[in-house]
């Protein structure tokens, strides 16, 4: 019996450690060939170490190769796609997992930190998605090895911080919220080509969660309990979304916390207010929002507090 992803080719960014490494290993174990794209920076994006990608690829033997340049530019994103095609004959799966973190309250934020986080966490996934999806669409038109081809998977690792918000994470949350927006549009743009795009909000212990500074007892409790989960559960969800059985799942936001999986709703209107034949005055509109929005407005619960329950592991 052929492996689940036999003959498929994947690029996984940030795959030298943590969740990315778990995902790359799961895809390779399922039969895929994998490009480990990781420049080995610190969690703040500083420094670089080519050995991180090289060691991770070596651990997977002939099933993986390393790419150690940052893909936060159109040229390097295209280069890693070209490497996958040249080495393995095509490209089927992209997992945008690489991320950095530079936290600061918004009133103390350094614009350079904002730009670095947006570049790595949002621009880089866009560059790679743009380059990879062009190849995937061409494969669909031409077929691979003379056969029909209508298959592709794009997975973007987002964060509950980009859905709920969290103290001091303006750049990180904005990038992750933007990445979900990119996921939705990618799913729409590629639907006719039978290429799916989904977002995964992972809960697991990583370098990102290790440096989170709890702001209160609820967040401290969350970090101690909910963030101890092994990354293999995230990898299993990614594998499921990359499987042939998931061909109809696209444009979705799915969370995973241990053996729990959450299918998220998406922002849609929850109330409608209409004036009676005249433009709203500012005072009347504010009063109407306060009155009719009572019980429907989203509070300021952080992501760490929203998921502060015992995980199923």
XYZ file of C-alpha atoms in Angstrom, residues 26-312:
287
model
C 5.332 13.817 9.593
C 5.192 14.688 5.891
C 8.389 12.748 5.187
C 7.153 9.746 7.161
C 4.008 9.849 5.005
C 6.117 9.538 1.861
C 6.717 13.152 0.822
C 10.028 14.674 -0.147
C 10.658 17.779 1.938
C 12.653 20.987 1.609
C 13.653 22.166 5.082
C 13.649 25.973 4.734
C 15.184 27.496 7.855
C 17.901 30.106 8.201
C 18.446 29.271 11.853
C 17.794 32.660 13.411
C 16.962 33.263 17.026
C 13.306 33.670 17.934
C 13.803 37.433 17.644
C 15.050 37.059 14.061
C 18.652 37.910 14.869
C 21.620 35.786 13.865
C 21.613 32.851 11.482
C 22.867 29.281 11.541
C 22.810 27.171 8.383
C 23.438 24.050 10.451
C 19.858 24.168 11.785
C 18.348 23.301 8.400
C 21.220 21.018 7.446
C 20.927 18.940 10.616
C 17.148 18.632 10.305
C 17.442 17.515 6.688
C 20.173 15.050 7.555
C 17.947 13.493 10.204
C 15.401 12.691 7.478
C 17.994 11.114 5.209
C 17.311 11.158 1.480
C 13.764 12.336 2.085
C 14.811 15.952 2.679
C 17.171 18.704 1.596
C 18.061 21.951 3.332
C 17.613 25.567 2.275
C 19.171 28.049 4.692
C 18.532 31.492 3.182
C 15.750 33.678 4.541
C 12.723 33.543 2.247
C 11.600 37.033 3.240
C 12.158 38.318 -0.297
C 10.584 37.438 -3.645
C 13.909 36.227 -5.063
C 14.714 33.784 -2.249
C 11.141 32.521 -2.156
C 11.390 31.741 -5.852
C 14.794 30.158 -5.292
C 13.478 27.661 -2.745
C 10.580 26.766 -5.047
C 13.020 26.266 -7.923
C 15.165 24.072 -5.663
C 12.183 21.840 -4.842
C 11.227 21.473 -8.492
C 14.785 20.908 -9.664
C 15.579 18.350 -6.971
C 12.314 16.468 -6.598
C 10.467 17.163 -9.844
C 7.607 19.328 -8.643
C 5.894 20.971 -5.699
C 2.653 19.968 -3.993
C 2.673 21.280 -0.425
C 3.748 24.525 1.230
C 3.651 24.987 4.994
C 4.331 28.578 6.036
C 5.458 28.054 9.606
C 8.503 30.313 10.179
C 7.925 33.191 12.584
C 9.768 35.576 14.843
C 8.612 37.441 17.901
C 9.501 40.925 19.173
C 7.005 41.890 21.834
C 6.401 45.369 23.165
C 3.454 47.436 24.290
C 2.247 49.466 21.334
C 3.144 52.766 23.016
C 6.757 51.607 23.377
C 7.116 49.738 20.088
C 10.158 50.183 17.852
C 9.085 50.519 14.185
C 12.092 48.403 13.190
C 10.744 45.520 15.265
C 7.320 45.921 13.653
C 8.834 45.805 10.172
C 10.985 42.756 10.968
C 8.021 40.773 12.329
C 5.734 41.709 9.435
C 8.469 40.845 6.922
C 9.100 37.377 8.378
C 5.612 36.423 9.541
C 3.481 37.856 6.722
C 5.486 39.046 3.729
C 7.574 35.882 3.515
C 4.511 33.598 3.415
C 3.056 35.791 0.676
C 6.242 35.604 -1.403
C 6.443 31.835 -1.031
C 2.742 31.325 -1.711
C 2.923 33.462 -4.834
C 5.922 31.577 -6.216
C 4.666 28.121 -5.223
C 1.088 28.551 -6.419
C 2.281 29.542 -9.876
C 4.158 26.239 -10.100
C 1.218 24.260 -8.734
C -1.146 25.795 -11.282
C 1.249 25.058 -14.136
C 1.481 21.452 -12.971
C -2.291 21.283 -13.079
C -2.375 22.515 -16.664
C 0.418 20.296 -17.941
C 0.002 17.255 -15.707
C 2.970 15.638 -14.069
C 4.793 12.839 -15.890
C 2.119 12.839 -18.564
C -0.742 12.239 -16.146
C -3.553 14.398 -14.856
C -2.797 16.697 -11.965
C -5.252 18.628 -9.814
C -3.686 18.669 -6.390
C -2.020 21.186 -4.072
C -1.992 22.140 -0.425
C -1.024 25.408 1.296
C -1.022 25.538 5.091
C -0.424 28.775 6.985
C 0.452 28.668 10.665
C -1.441 31.470 12.351
C -1.942 32.144 16.053
C -4.767 32.670 18.480
C -2.947 35.930 19.282
C -4.015 37.139 15.839
C -7.628 36.145 16.525
C -8.089 37.249 20.133
C -5.109 39.552 20.651
C -2.620 39.445 23.481
C -0.859 42.076 25.536
C 2.292 43.491 23.942
C 1.972 41.538 20.704
C 0.864 44.217 18.234
C 3.309 43.162 15.510
C 2.948 39.415 15.983
C -0.851 39.502 16.237
C -1.162 41.818 13.231
C 1.030 39.569 11.109
C -0.890 36.451 12.084
C -4.267 38.105 11.517
C -3.004 39.225 8.116
C -1.837 35.702 7.377
C -5.366 34.431 7.894
C -6.620 37.059 5.459
C -4.016 35.834 2.986
C -5.245 32.275 3.543
C -8.814 33.182 2.660
C -7.870 34.983 -0.545
C -5.429 32.238 -1.537
C -8.201 29.661 -1.125
C -10.477 31.728 -3.356
C -7.830 32.421 -5.995
C -6.782 28.776 -6.269
C -10.121 27.006 -5.915
C -10.506 26.361 -9.655
C -7.035 24.804 -9.719
C -8.054 22.337 -6.970
C -5.411 23.780 -4.640
C -6.548 24.187 -1.039
C -5.378 26.777 1.471
C -6.070 26.533 5.191
C -4.873 28.174 8.389
C -3.808 26.255 11.480
C -3.705 27.821 14.939
C -1.359 25.575 16.915
C -1.113 25.113 20.648
C 2.193 23.520 21.598
C 5.357 24.276 23.456
C 7.759 26.136 21.172
C 10.451 28.806 21.342
C 7.646 31.350 20.870
C 5.644 30.182 23.866
C 8.740 29.771 26.026
C 9.408 33.516 25.974
C 5.821 34.675 26.567
C 5.688 36.708 29.759
C 2.351 36.111 31.557
C 0.567 39.326 32.515
C -1.623 37.808 35.237
C -2.351 34.593 37.121
C -4.701 33.253 34.431
C -2.043 33.632 31.756
C 0.585 32.118 34.050
C -1.650 29.098 34.631
C -2.223 28.771 30.878
C 1.483 28.799 30.146
C 2.202 26.192 32.807
C -0.488 23.775 31.616
C -1.760 24.389 28.096
C 1.593 25.239 26.531
C 3.349 22.029 27.455
C 1.789 20.078 24.590
C 3.982 18.151 22.168
C 4.172 19.478 18.603
C 3.302 16.087 17.093
C -0.402 16.879 17.438
C 0.015 19.953 15.247
C 1.941 17.895 12.704
C -0.871 15.341 12.624
C -3.457 18.028 11.787
C -1.239 19.404 9.019
C -0.844 15.891 7.641
C -4.615 15.442 7.677
C -5.151 18.710 5.781
C -2.519 17.657 3.241
C -4.094 14.257 2.665
C -6.211 13.371 -0.373
C -9.227 13.060 1.928
C -9.056 16.811 2.682
C -9.506 17.945 -0.924
C -12.787 19.746 -0.130
C -11.466 21.577 2.956
C -10.251 25.041 2.011
C -10.355 28.576 3.384
C -10.784 27.250 6.908
C -9.261 28.096 10.259
C -8.537 25.076 12.432
C -6.963 25.010 15.872
C -5.245 22.070 17.505
C -4.382 21.604 21.179
C -3.225 18.111 21.956
C -5.980 15.705 20.894
C -8.487 18.573 20.682
C -9.236 20.132 17.299
C -11.183 23.395 16.987
C -12.953 24.496 13.818
C -13.163 28.275 14.202
C -15.969 30.490 13.021
C -14.961 33.542 11.024
C -15.883 37.219 11.468
C -19.371 37.936 10.196
C -21.933 40.578 11.244
C -23.722 39.780 14.502
C -26.123 42.762 14.519
C -27.634 45.248 12.052
C -28.511 48.829 12.890
C -30.443 51.088 10.495
C -31.520 54.689 10.933
C -35.044 55.806 10.101
C -34.725 57.746 6.844
C -31.945 60.119 7.922
C -28.227 59.947 8.474
C -27.078 58.945 11.912
C -25.913 61.674 14.214
C -22.701 60.689 15.968
C -24.412 60.713 19.363
C -27.377 58.644 18.190
C -25.130 56.107 16.466
C -22.936 55.684 19.535
C -26.057 55.234 21.674
C -27.517 52.686 19.251
C -24.284 50.694 19.153
C -24.160 50.667 22.938
C -27.810 49.648 23.246
C -28.218 47.171 20.393
C -24.717 45.783 20.690
C -25.113 44.911 24.354
C -24.151 41.292 24.839
C -22.884 41.003 21.273
C -19.635 42.970 21.397
C -16.399 41.019 21.679
C -14.656 41.566 24.992
C -10.938 42.009 25.591
C -10.203 38.459 26.706
C -6.711 37.524 25.533
C -5.937 34.286 23.746
C -4.056 33.006 26.784
C -7.164 33.489 28.932
C -9.630 32.161 26.350
C -7.886 28.786 26.181
C -6.985 28.534 29.864
C -8.423 25.056 30.368
C -6.785 21.691 30.815
C -5.736 20.360 27.371
C -6.594 16.866 26.212
